[in-house]
Coordinates of C-alpha atoms and ligand atoms in Angstrom, one line a residue:
Chain A
M16 CA 77.5 104.0 1.4
A17 CA 79.5 102.3 4.0
N18 CA 81.9 99.4 3.7
E19 CA 82.9 99.8 0.3
V20 CA 86.5 98.9 0.1
C21 CA 88.3 97.2 3.1
F22 CA 85.2 95.9 4.6
R23 CA 83.5 94.7 1.2
T24 CA 83.0 91.1 2.7
L25 CA 81.7 92.2 6.0
H26 CA 78.0 91.6 5.3
L27 CA 78.6 88.0 4.1
P28 CA 78.6 84.7 6.2
E29 CA 82.2 83.8 7.1
P30 CA 83.6 87.3 5.8
G31 CA 87.1 86.3 6.2
S32 CA 87.3 83.0 4.4
L33 CA 88.7 82.4 1.1
A34 CA 85.6 81.2 -0.4
T35 CA 83.8 84.2 0.6
Y36 CA 86.6 86.6 -0.8
R37 CA 86.6 84.6 -4.1
S38 CA 82.8 85.0 -4.3
I39 CA 83.2 88.7 -4.8
G40 CA 85.8 88.4 -7.4
G41 CA 88.8 88.1 -4.9
Y42 CA 92.3 87.5 -6.5
E43 CA 90.9 87.9 -10.0
T44 CA 92.7 91.3 -10.4
L45 CA 95.9 89.7 -9.3
R46 CA 95.4 87.1 -11.8
R47 CA 94.7 89.6 -14.6
I48 CA 97.7 91.8 -14.0
V49 CA 100.2 88.9 -13.6
T50 CA 98.9 86.8 -16.6
E51 CA 98.3 90.0 -18.8
K52 CA 101.9 91.3 -17.7
V53 CA 100.4 94.8 -16.9
A54 CA 103.4 97.1 -16.5
A55 CA 104.3 98.2 -13.2
T56 CA 104.4 102.0 -14.1
E57 CA 100.8 101.6 -15.1
I58 CA 99.9 100.1 -11.8
I59 CA 101.9 102.9 -10.0
N60 CA 100.0 105.4 -11.9
Q61 CA 96.6 104.1 -11.0
V62 CA 97.7 104.1 -7.3
K63 CA 99.0 107.7 -7.6
N64 CA 95.6 108.7 -9.4
S65 CA 93.6 107.1 -6.6
G66 CA 94.8 109.8 -4.1
L67 CA 95.5 106.8 -1.4
R68 CA 97.6 108.1 1.3
G69 CA 99.3 106.0 4.0
R70 CA 96.7 104.8 6.4
G71 CA 99.2 104.1 9.1
G72 CA 99.1 107.8 10.3
A73 CA 101.5 109.9 8.3
G74 CA 99.3 110.2 5.2
F75 CA 102.3 109.8 2.7
P76 CA 101.0 109.2 -0.8
T77 CA 101.2 105.6 -1.5
G78 CA 101.9 105.9 -5.2
L79 CA 104.7 108.1 -4.7
K80 CA 106.3 105.9 -2.1
W81 CA 106.2 102.9 -4.5
S82 CA 108.0 105.0 -7.0
F83 CA 110.9 105.3 -4.6
M84 CA 111.6 101.4 -4.8
P85 CA 114.5 100.8 -7.1
R86 CA 113.3 99.1 -10.4
Y87 CA 116.5 97.1 -10.8
F88 CA 118.3 95.4 -7.9
D89 CA 120.5 92.3 -7.8
G90 CA 119.2 90.4 -5.0
T91 CA 115.8 90.1 -2.8
K92 CA 113.6 93.0 -2.4
Y93 CA 111.3 92.9 0.5
L94 CA 107.4 93.8 1.2
V95 CA 106.5 94.7 4.8
C96 CA 103.1 95.2 6.1
N97 CA 102.5 97.0 9.4
T98 CA 99.7 95.5 11.5
D99 CA 101.5 96.6 14.7
E100 CA 98.7 99.1 15.8
G101 CA 99.3 99.9 19.3
E102 CA 98.4 103.6 19.2
P103 CA 95.8 104.2 22.0
G104 CA 92.5 104.4 20.0
T105 CA 93.4 102.3 16.9
F106 CA 92.0 98.9 16.3
K107 CA 91.0 98.9 12.6
D108 CA 93.8 96.8 11.1
R109 CA 92.9 93.9 13.6
D110 CA 89.5 93.7 11.9
I111 CA 91.1 93.8 8.3
I112 CA 93.0 90.6 9.3
R113 CA 90.2 88.9 11.0
Y114 CA 87.3 89.8 8.6
N115 CA 89.0 90.3 5.3
P116 CA 92.5 89.1 5.4
H117 CA 92.5 87.9 1.8
Q118 CA 92.0 91.4 0.5
L119 CA 95.2 92.3 2.4
I120 CA 97.0 89.4 0.9
E121 CA 95.9 90.2 -2.7
G122 CA 96.9 93.8 -2.2
M123 CA 100.2 92.8 -0.9
C124 CA 100.6 90.3 -3.9
I125 CA 99.9 93.1 -6.3
A126 CA 102.4 95.4 -4.6
A127 CA 105.0 92.6 -4.9
Y128 CA 104.5 92.2 -8.4
T129 CA 104.6 95.9 -9.0
L130 CA 107.8 96.5 -7.1
G131 CA 109.5 93.4 -7.8
A132 CA 109.5 92.0 -4.1
R133 CA 110.1 88.4 -3.7
V134 CA 109.4 88.0 0.2
G135 CA 107.0 89.7 2.4
Y136 CA 106.3 89.9 6.1
N137 CA 103.1 91.1 7.8
Y138 CA 104.2 92.3 11.2
I139 CA 101.2 91.6 13.7
H140 CA 100.8 93.3 17.0
G141 CA 101.8 91.0 20.0
E142 CA 98.7 91.3 22.0
I143 CA 96.3 89.9 19.2
W144 CA 97.5 86.3 19.3
E145 CA 94.1 84.8 18.1
D146 CA 94.1 87.1 15.0
Y147 CA 97.7 86.1 14.5
V148 CA 96.8 82.5 14.2
S149 CA 93.8 83.1 12.0
F150 CA 95.9 85.0 9.7
E151 CA 98.4 82.3 9.6
K152 CA 95.6 80.2 8.6
A153 CA 94.5 82.5 5.8
L154 CA 98.2 82.5 4.4
D155 CA 98.0 78.8 4.3
D156 CA 94.7 78.8 2.5
A157 CA 96.2 81.3 -0.1
R158 CA 99.1 79.2 -0.6
A159 CA 97.2 76.1 -1.1
A160 CA 95.0 77.9 -3.7
G161 CA 98.2 79.0 -5.7
F162 CA 98.0 82.6 -4.8
L163 CA 101.3 82.6 -2.9
G164 CA 104.6 80.9 -3.7
E165 CA 106.5 80.0 -6.7
N166 CA 105.5 80.5 -10.5
L167 CA 102.1 81.9 -9.7
F168 CA 99.5 81.4 -12.4
G169 CA 102.2 79.7 -14.4
T170 CA 104.2 82.6 -14.8
S171 CA 107.5 83.7 -13.6
F172 CA 106.1 85.6 -10.6
C173 CA 107.0 84.3 -7.2
F174 CA 106.0 85.8 -4.0
D175 CA 106.1 84.3 -0.5
L176 CA 104.4 86.0 2.6
Y177 CA 104.7 85.2 6.2
A178 CA 103.4 86.6 9.4
H179 CA 105.9 88.0 12.1
H180 CA 104.4 88.2 15.6
G181 CA 105.4 91.3 17.7
Y182 CA 105.6 91.0 21.6
G183 CA 104.7 94.1 23.2
A184 CA 106.4 97.3 22.2
Y185 CA 104.4 100.3 20.7
I186 CA 107.6 101.6 19.1
C187 CA 107.6 98.7 16.7
G188 CA 105.0 100.4 14.8
E189 CA 107.6 102.8 13.6
E190 CA 108.7 101.5 10.3
T191 CA 112.5 101.2 11.0
A192 CA 111.9 99.9 14.5
L193 CA 109.6 97.3 12.9
I194 CA 112.4 96.3 10.5
E195 CA 114.8 95.8 13.3
S196 CA 112.2 93.8 15.0
I197 CA 112.0 91.5 12.0
E198 CA 115.6 91.0 12.1
G199 CA 115.3 89.7 15.7
K200 CA 116.5 92.9 17.4
K201 CA 115.2 95.4 20.1
G202 CA 112.7 97.7 18.3
Q203 CA 115.0 100.9 18.2
P204 CA 114.2 103.0 15.1
R205 CA 117.0 103.6 12.6
F206 CA 118.2 107.0 11.8
K207 CA 116.7 108.2 8.3
P208 CA 118.0 108.3 5.6
P209 CA 118.7 105.8 4.3
F210 CA 115.0 105.1 4.0
P211 CA 113.6 101.4 3.8
A212 CA 113.2 101.8 0.0
S213 CA 116.9 101.6 -0.1
F214 CA 118.0 100.0 3.1
G215 CA 115.3 98.0 4.6
V216 CA 114.8 94.4 6.1
F217 CA 118.4 92.8 6.0
G218 CA 119.7 95.8 4.3
K219 CA 117.7 95.3 1.4
P220 CA 115.3 97.6 -0.5
T221 CA 111.8 97.4 1.4
N222 CA 108.4 98.9 0.8
V223 CA 106.6 99.4 4.2
N224 CA 102.9 100.2 4.2
N225 CA 100.1 100.0 6.7
T226 CA 97.5 97.1 6.5
E227 CA 94.5 99.3 5.2
S228 CA 96.9 100.9 2.5
Y229 CA 97.6 97.5 1.1
A230 CA 94.0 96.2 1.7
S231 CA 92.7 99.3 -0.5
I232 CA 95.0 98.3 -3.5
P233 CA 92.8 95.5 -5.2
Y234 CA 89.8 97.8 -5.2
I235 CA 92.1 100.5 -6.8
I236 CA 93.4 98.3 -9.5
E237 CA 90.0 96.6 -10.2
H238 CA 88.1 99.8 -10.5
G239 CA 90.7 102.3 -11.5
G240 CA 92.3 105.0 -9.4
Q241 CA 89.7 107.5 -10.3
A242 CA 86.9 105.4 -9.0
F243 CA 88.6 105.2 -5.6
A244 CA 89.5 109.1 -5.5
D245 CA 85.8 109.8 -6.3
L246 CA 84.7 108.0 -3.1
G247 CA 86.4 110.7 -1.1
V248 CA 87.1 114.5 -1.4
H249 CA 89.8 116.5 -2.7
N250 CA 93.4 115.5 -1.3
S251 CA 91.7 112.6 0.6
G252 CA 90.9 110.0 -1.7
G253 CA 88.7 106.9 -1.0
T254 CA 87.0 105.4 2.0
K255 CA 88.6 105.3 5.6
L256 CA 88.3 103.0 8.2
F257 CA 87.4 105.0 11.5
S258 CA 88.0 103.3 14.9
V259 CA 85.5 104.9 17.3
S260 CA 86.2 104.2 21.0
G261 CA 85.6 105.9 24.4
H262 CA 82.3 107.5 25.6
V263 CA 80.0 106.3 22.6
E264 CA 77.0 103.8 22.7
R265 CA 78.5 101.5 20.0
P266 CA 82.2 101.5 19.8
G267 CA 83.6 100.1 16.8
N268 CA 85.1 100.5 13.3
F269 CA 83.1 102.2 10.5
E270 CA 84.2 102.5 6.8
V271 CA 82.9 105.6 5.4
N272 CA 84.0 107.9 2.6
M273 CA 86.7 110.5 3.3
G274 CA 85.0 113.8 4.0
T275 CA 82.2 112.5 6.1
P276 CA 81.1 115.0 8.7
F277 CA 82.3 114.1 12.2
A278 CA 78.7 114.4 13.4
E279 CA 77.6 111.6 11.2
L280 CA 80.3 109.2 12.2
L281 CA 79.3 110.1 15.8
G282 CA 75.9 108.9 15.0
L283 CA 77.1 105.8 13.4
A284 CA 78.6 104.9 16.7
G285 CA 75.3 105.6 18.4
G286 CA 76.2 109.1 19.7
V287 CA 77.6 110.0 23.1
W288 CA 76.8 107.4 25.8
R289 CA 74.5 107.7 28.7
G290 CA 72.7 110.8 27.1
R291 CA 75.6 112.9 27.9
Q292 CA 77.2 116.0 26.2
L293 CA 80.2 115.7 24.0
K294 CA 83.2 117.4 25.7
A295 CA 86.2 116.7 23.4
V296 CA 87.6 114.4 20.9
I297 CA 91.0 113.0 19.7
P298 CA 90.4 112.5 16.1
G299 CA 93.3 110.4 14.7
G300 CA 95.0 108.4 17.8
A301 CA 96.7 109.5 21.0
S302 CA 99.4 111.3 19.0
T303 CA 96.9 113.9 17.3
P304 CA 95.9 117.0 19.1
V305 CA 92.6 117.0 21.0
M306 CA 89.7 119.1 19.7
P307 CA 87.0 120.8 21.7
A308 CA 83.4 119.6 21.0
A309 CA 82.3 122.7 19.1
V310 CA 85.3 122.5 16.7
V311 CA 85.1 118.8 16.0
M312 CA 81.3 119.0 15.6
A313 CA 81.9 121.4 12.6
A314 CA 84.6 119.4 11.0
N315 CA 84.7 116.6 8.4
M316 CA 86.7 113.5 8.6
D317 CA 89.5 114.1 5.9
Y318 CA 93.0 115.4 6.0
D319 CA 92.3 119.0 5.1
S320 CA 89.4 119.6 7.2
L321 CA 91.0 118.2 10.3
S322 CA 94.2 120.0 9.7
K323 CA 92.4 123.2 9.2
A324 CA 90.7 122.7 12.3
G325 CA 93.9 122.3 14.2
S326 CA 94.2 118.5 14.4
S327 CA 95.0 115.7 12.2
L328 CA 93.4 112.6 10.7
G329 CA 96.3 110.4 11.8
A330 CA 95.2 106.7 11.7
G331 CA 91.6 107.7 11.9
S332 CA 91.4 106.7 15.6
V333 CA 88.6 108.7 17.1
I334 CA 88.6 108.8 20.9
V335 CA 85.3 110.4 22.2
M336 CA 85.1 112.1 25.6
D337 CA 82.0 113.2 27.4
E338 CA 81.2 116.0 29.8
S339 CA 82.4 113.9 32.7
T340 CA 86.0 113.5 31.6
C341 CA 88.8 115.2 33.6
M342 CA 91.4 116.2 31.0
V343 CA 94.2 116.7 33.6
Q344 CA 93.8 112.9 34.6
T345 CA 93.4 111.8 31.1
L346 CA 96.6 113.6 30.0
K347 CA 98.2 112.0 32.9
R348 CA 97.5 108.4 31.5
L349 CA 98.6 109.4 27.9
S350 CA 101.8 110.9 29.2
Y351 CA 102.6 107.8 31.1
F352 CA 102.1 105.6 28.1
F353 CA 104.7 107.5 25.8
F354 CA 107.1 107.6 28.7
E355 CA 106.8 104.0 29.1
E356 CA 107.1 103.3 25.5
S357 CA 110.0 105.5 24.6
C358 CA 112.8 103.3 23.4
G359 CA 115.3 105.5 25.0
Q360 CA 117.8 106.2 22.2
C361 CA 117.4 109.9 22.0
T362 CA 117.9 112.0 25.4
P363 CA 115.2 114.6 24.5
C364 CA 112.7 111.8 24.1
R365 CA 114.0 109.4 27.1
E366 CA 114.3 112.3 29.5
G367 CA 111.4 114.6 28.2
T368 CA 108.8 112.0 28.3
G369 CA 109.7 111.3 31.9
W370 CA 109.4 115.0 32.7
L371 CA 106.1 115.3 31.1
Y372 CA 104.7 112.5 33.0
R373 CA 106.2 113.4 36.4
V374 CA 104.9 117.0 36.1
V375 CA 101.5 116.0 35.0
K376 CA 101.4 113.3 37.8
R377 CA 102.5 116.0 40.4
I378 CA 99.5 118.0 39.3
V379 CA 97.1 115.3 39.7
D380 CA 98.8 114.5 43.3
G381 CA 98.0 118.0 44.4
Q382 CA 101.5 119.1 44.3
G383 CA 101.4 121.3 41.2
R384 CA 102.6 124.9 40.8
M385 CA 101.3 127.5 38.3
E386 CA 104.9 127.5 36.7
D387 CA 104.2 123.8 35.8
L388 CA 102.1 124.6 32.9
D389 CA 104.9 126.8 31.4
L390 CA 107.4 124.0 32.2
L391 CA 105.3 121.4 30.3
T392 CA 105.0 123.6 27.3
D393 CA 108.8 124.2 27.3
V394 CA 109.6 120.6 27.8
S395 CA 107.4 119.7 24.9
H396 CA 109.0 122.2 22.6
N397 CA 112.3 120.7 23.5
I398 CA 111.5 117.4 22.5
S399 CA 109.9 118.3 19.2
G400 CA 112.0 118.0 16.1
R401 CA 115.0 116.7 18.1
T402 CA 114.6 113.0 18.0
I403 CA 115.3 110.2 15.6
C404 CA 111.6 109.1 15.3
A405 CA 108.3 110.9 15.7
L406 CA 107.6 109.4 19.0
G407 CA 109.1 112.3 20.7
D408 CA 106.6 114.7 18.9
A409 CA 103.7 112.3 19.6
A410 CA 104.4 112.7 23.3
A411 CA 104.5 116.4 23.0
T412 CA 101.3 116.7 21.1
P413 CA 98.7 115.8 23.7
V414 CA 100.5 117.9 26.2
L415 CA 100.4 121.1 24.1
S416 CA 96.8 120.6 22.8
F417 CA 95.4 119.7 26.4
I418 CA 96.7 122.7 27.9
K419 CA 95.8 125.0 25.0
H420 CA 92.2 124.0 24.9
F421 CA 91.6 123.1 28.6
R422 CA 93.8 125.5 30.4
P423 CA 91.3 126.6 33.0
E424 CA 90.9 122.8 34.2
F425 CA 94.7 122.6 34.8
E426 CA 94.8 125.9 36.6
Y427 CA 91.9 124.7 38.8
Y428 CA 93.6 121.5 39.4
I429 CA 96.8 123.3 40.5
Q430 CA 94.9 125.7 42.8
H431 CA 92.6 123.4 44.5
G432 CA 94.4 120.0 44.2
R433 CA 91.4 118.3 42.9
S434 CA 89.6 118.1 39.6
M435 CA 87.1 120.7 38.4
V436 CA 85.2 118.0 36.8
T437 CA 85.0 115.0 39.2
G438 CA 85.7 116.9 42.2
K439 CA 88.1 114.2 43.2
Chain B
M4 CA 115.2 71.8 27.7
L5 CA 112.5 72.4 25.5
S6 CA 110.0 69.5 24.2
Q7 CA 110.4 68.3 20.6
E8 CA 107.0 69.8 20.0
S9 CA 108.3 73.3 20.9
L10 CA 111.5 72.7 18.7
A11 CA 109.4 71.8 15.8
K12 CA 107.4 75.0 16.3
I13 CA 110.7 76.9 16.3
D14 CA 111.9 75.2 13.2
R15 CA 108.6 76.2 11.6
E16 CA 109.4 79.9 12.6
L17 CA 113.0 79.6 11.2
N18 CA 111.7 78.6 7.8
K19 CA 110.1 82.2 7.3
Y20 CA 113.4 83.7 7.3
P21 CA 116.6 83.5 5.1
E22 CA 119.2 80.7 6.1
D23 CA 121.5 83.4 7.2
H24 CA 119.2 85.4 9.5
R25 CA 118.2 82.8 12.1
Q26 CA 118.0 85.6 14.5
S27 CA 114.8 86.9 13.0
A28 CA 113.1 83.8 14.8
V29 CA 114.2 84.8 18.2
M30 CA 111.0 86.7 19.1
S31 CA 108.7 83.7 18.3
S32 CA 111.2 81.2 19.8
L33 CA 111.2 83.0 23.1
R34 CA 107.3 83.1 23.0
I35 CA 107.2 79.3 22.3
A36 CA 109.7 78.7 25.2
Q37 CA 107.7 80.8 27.6
D38 CA 104.5 79.0 26.5
E39 CA 106.1 75.7 27.4
L40 CA 107.9 76.9 30.7
G41 CA 105.7 79.5 32.0
W42 CA 108.5 82.2 32.1
L43 CA 112.0 82.9 30.7
S44 CA 115.0 82.1 32.9
K45 CA 118.4 83.1 32.0
E46 CA 119.1 79.3 31.1
T47 CA 116.0 79.2 28.9
I48 CA 117.0 82.3 27.0
A49 CA 120.7 80.9 26.6
F50 CA 119.1 77.6 25.5
V51 CA 117.0 79.4 22.8
A52 CA 120.0 81.6 21.6
D53 CA 122.1 78.4 21.2
Y54 CA 119.4 76.7 19.3
L55 CA 119.3 79.6 16.9
R56 CA 123.2 80.0 17.0
I57 CA 123.1 83.5 18.1
P58 CA 124.9 85.1 21.1
A59 CA 123.0 84.7 24.3
I60 CA 123.2 88.4 24.9
A61 CA 121.2 89.0 21.6
A62 CA 118.3 87.0 22.9
L63 CA 118.6 88.5 26.3
E64 CA 118.3 92.0 24.8
V65 CA 115.0 91.0 23.0
A66 CA 113.7 89.4 26.1
T67 CA 114.0 92.3 28.1
F68 CA 112.9 94.9 25.4
Y69 CA 109.4 93.6 24.7
N70 CA 107.0 93.7 27.6
M71 CA 105.0 90.3 27.0
Y72 CA 107.8 88.2 28.0
D73 CA 108.0 87.3 31.7
L74 CA 111.5 87.3 33.2
A75 CA 110.3 86.0 36.6
P76 CA 107.8 83.3 37.4
V77 CA 104.3 84.3 37.2
G78 CA 100.9 82.5 38.2
K79 CA 99.5 79.8 36.2
Y80 CA 97.2 82.6 34.6
K81 CA 98.7 86.0 34.0
I82 CA 95.9 88.6 33.4
T83 CA 97.2 91.7 31.8
V84 CA 94.6 94.6 32.1
C85 CA 94.8 97.7 29.7
T86 CA 94.3 100.9 31.4
N87 CA 95.1 103.1 28.5
I88 CA 92.9 106.1 27.4
S89 CA 90.1 104.1 25.6
C90 CA 89.8 101.7 28.5
M91 CA 90.1 104.3 31.2
L92 CA 87.2 106.2 29.6
R93 CA 85.0 103.0 29.8
E94 CA 85.9 102.5 33.5
S95 CA 88.9 100.1 33.4
D96 CA 89.5 101.3 36.9
R97 CA 86.4 99.5 38.1
I98 CA 87.7 96.4 36.4
V99 CA 91.1 96.7 38.2
E100 CA 89.3 97.3 41.5
H101 CA 87.2 94.4 41.0
L102 CA 90.1 92.1 40.2
E103 CA 92.1 93.1 43.0
H104 CA 89.3 92.8 45.4
S105 CA 88.1 89.4 44.2
L106 CA 91.9 88.0 44.2
G107 CA 93.0 89.9 47.4
I108 CA 96.2 91.1 45.4
H109 CA 97.4 94.4 44.0
M110 CA 98.4 94.9 40.5
G111 CA 101.9 93.3 39.8
E112 CA 101.2 90.5 42.5
T113 CA 100.5 86.8 42.4
T114 CA 98.0 85.0 44.6
A115 CA 99.4 82.9 47.3
D116 CA 98.4 79.6 45.7
G117 CA 100.3 80.8 42.6
K118 CA 97.3 80.9 40.5
V119 CA 96.9 84.3 39.1
T120 CA 99.2 87.1 38.4
L121 CA 97.7 90.6 37.8
K122 CA 99.6 93.0 35.5
E123 CA 99.0 96.4 34.0
G124 CA 99.2 96.6 30.2
E125 CA 99.5 99.1 27.6
C126 CA 97.2 99.6 24.6
M127 CA 96.3 96.2 22.9
G128 CA 94.9 97.6 19.8
C129 CA 91.3 96.5 20.5
C130 CA 90.0 99.6 22.1
G131 CA 86.4 98.9 20.5
G132 CA 86.0 96.1 23.1
A133 CA 87.1 98.3 26.0
P134 CA 87.4 97.7 28.9
L135 CA 89.5 94.6 28.5
F136 CA 92.2 92.3 29.5
H137 CA 94.1 89.3 28.1
I138 CA 95.0 86.0 29.9
N139 CA 98.6 84.5 29.3
N140 CA 99.3 86.7 26.3
K141 CA 96.7 84.6 24.4
E142 CA 93.0 85.1 25.2
M143 CA 91.4 88.4 24.6
C144 CA 88.4 89.0 26.9
E145 CA 86.6 92.3 25.8
H146 CA 83.5 94.4 27.0
L147 CA 84.3 93.5 30.6
T148 CA 81.9 94.2 33.5
P149 CA 82.4 93.1 37.1
E150 CA 79.9 90.2 36.4
K151 CA 81.8 89.0 33.3
V152 CA 85.1 89.2 35.3
D153 CA 83.6 86.8 38.0
Q154 CA 82.6 84.3 35.3
I155 CA 86.0 84.5 33.7
L156 CA 87.6 83.9 37.2
E157 CA 85.5 81.1 38.0
G158 CA 86.4 79.4 34.8
L159 CA 90.1 79.5 35.5
K160 CA 91.0 76.1 37.0
Ligands
FMN504 C1 105.7 105.9 17.3 C2 105.3 105.5 15.9 C3 104.3 104.5 16.0 C4 103.7 104.2 14.8 N1 102.9 103.1 14.6 C5 102.3 102.6 13.5 C6 101.3 101.7 13.4 O1 101.0 101.0 14.5 N2 100.9 101.2 12.3 C7 101.3 101.8 11.0 O2 100.9 101.3 10.1 N3 102.2 102.8 11.1 C8 102.6 103.3 12.3 N4 103.6 104.3 12.4 C9 103.9 104.9 11.0 C10 104.9 103.9 10.3 O3 106.3 104.5 10.7 C11 104.9 104.2 8.8 O4 104.8 105.5 8.4 C12 103.7 103.4 8.1 O5 103.7 102.1 8.5 C13 103.8 103.5 6.6 O6 102.6 103.0 6.1 P1 101.7 103.9 5.3 O7 102.5 104.9 4.4 O8 100.7 102.9 4.3 O9 100.8 104.6 6.3 C14 104.1 104.7 13.4 C15 105.2 105.8 13.5 C16 105.5 106.1 14.8 C17 106.6 107.2 14.7
SF4_505 S1 112.2 109.7 19.6 FE1 112.1 108.2 21.4 S2 111.1 106.3 20.7 FE2 111.9 107.3 18.8 S3 114.1 106.7 18.6 FE3 114.2 108.6 19.9 S4 114.1 107.7 22.0 FE4 113.3 106.1 20.7

């Protein structure tokens, strides 16, 4: 079965409207827990049992993260949703805010009730203006219907939620850069610890989750953690939105159970386009290792299967490449991206991403030397683990995995000054 | 410097944040100013900072960090084309070539009549619609083909 959790409304007319969401029982779970005063520990236990792991890419267990928020705090606690997706290949959260925004809002309300947060922000990627506007409209509708604001359902529970619009910076997807950005600053990641749970927005305890993580919560609380866990496989509970892009017939988002074979997902996207052969797949967004066709065709879409196969689920952003793809030229574009988006705070990342890009570019320009492949590996290792945030590692990953799996293509390019695949 | 309408929009943004954190509204305020005036001059940035009661340097730092702000004049229509991996795989280079050829300018340039600016962009988080571009930071145009690009260019008045 597909579309069971985050895309529950997708088959209905006007899937994003409040009326449609209410027609499937939307906001009733929130009403129940608030009016019946269900204990926070009970809700956190359900989230733990669900096996939900953070859908923003790192896969951290959501229930455990929630238990880090201080119970008692003299002041405002904050809730933040990360809809800043800008990792190449990732476009699922956009569809949640356009096609099922109220499920996200209800999920955030439930989290706010559980964690005692009084105010929330949804940080929305700068480039998707029309979707930001429609989400603001959804917030207005929820407010007017009494699901946001003061004394909800006649109780003492109050929660205000606002949208914050980004303006073009991939790094703001990193949670502490995102917090700086909400404070009206440059998006430069903070050193951790302290973690957002103790020092977040305006220095106050803050819980940050991804859009898809929050949007999964109403289902989990309505049906119980176990029901969600049962949709998936061991260690990977629930369904997952997979964004499939690149060389397929029908690019798009597909919500399927965790553990679905890659081959099946590829089928949903219409298979490789133009009748061509599959060459390689990046399964979780630009920062996850590339997989050769034979390896990915034998893998399933869940955390354990992909990590056993040498890659990672990341944000579920599946980039498909057919036989006509030149891996050297593709790596050049990816390396440029990380170089361009480094915030510049840490020397290994600022300088290292520049080195990686320039060396790959030199190969593409026909000026490469055989030693460059070792140099690229060396520079990558010197970035990894030596930076404030994970962007440094993210930049190194494609370089290491592209060279590992497609080394002959790189060697050919260096020897002949042109691509083994395209001849250009 | 800004119209009453823009100031009212900024006030609405200010309402989202605590009284003593007016700086949080700087990103949207700069966006609102850019929408009205076309680009952000030093004077505009200083005006926004003043209105928010924050140091001008704090607003300037933000304006220079995020790449959708324009710190120099651009054409009436700014077309930002994504060339990142998912778009590249779906032949965004053909779209770039077609745009450059039709407009007679290169990426980063503005047509002589000041109508269109071409810019290369990073991932817009809409890769399912690749290849794509957006116009004036607002309107997303997806599943582009050279024919569709022609239609869009014709529609720009
Ligand atoms: C460079 C970088 C970019 C990131 N981009 C995103 C993003 O676009 N969306 C997101 O949810 N998480 C992103 N993350 C992960 C966040 O820092 C954070 O782990 C996540 O929002 C937590 O939510 P989750 O536990 O529900 O996944 C990024 C991390 C890094 C290092
Ligand atoms: S790793 Fe890179 S992006 Fe992250 S804080 Fe350091 S310089 Fe900035």
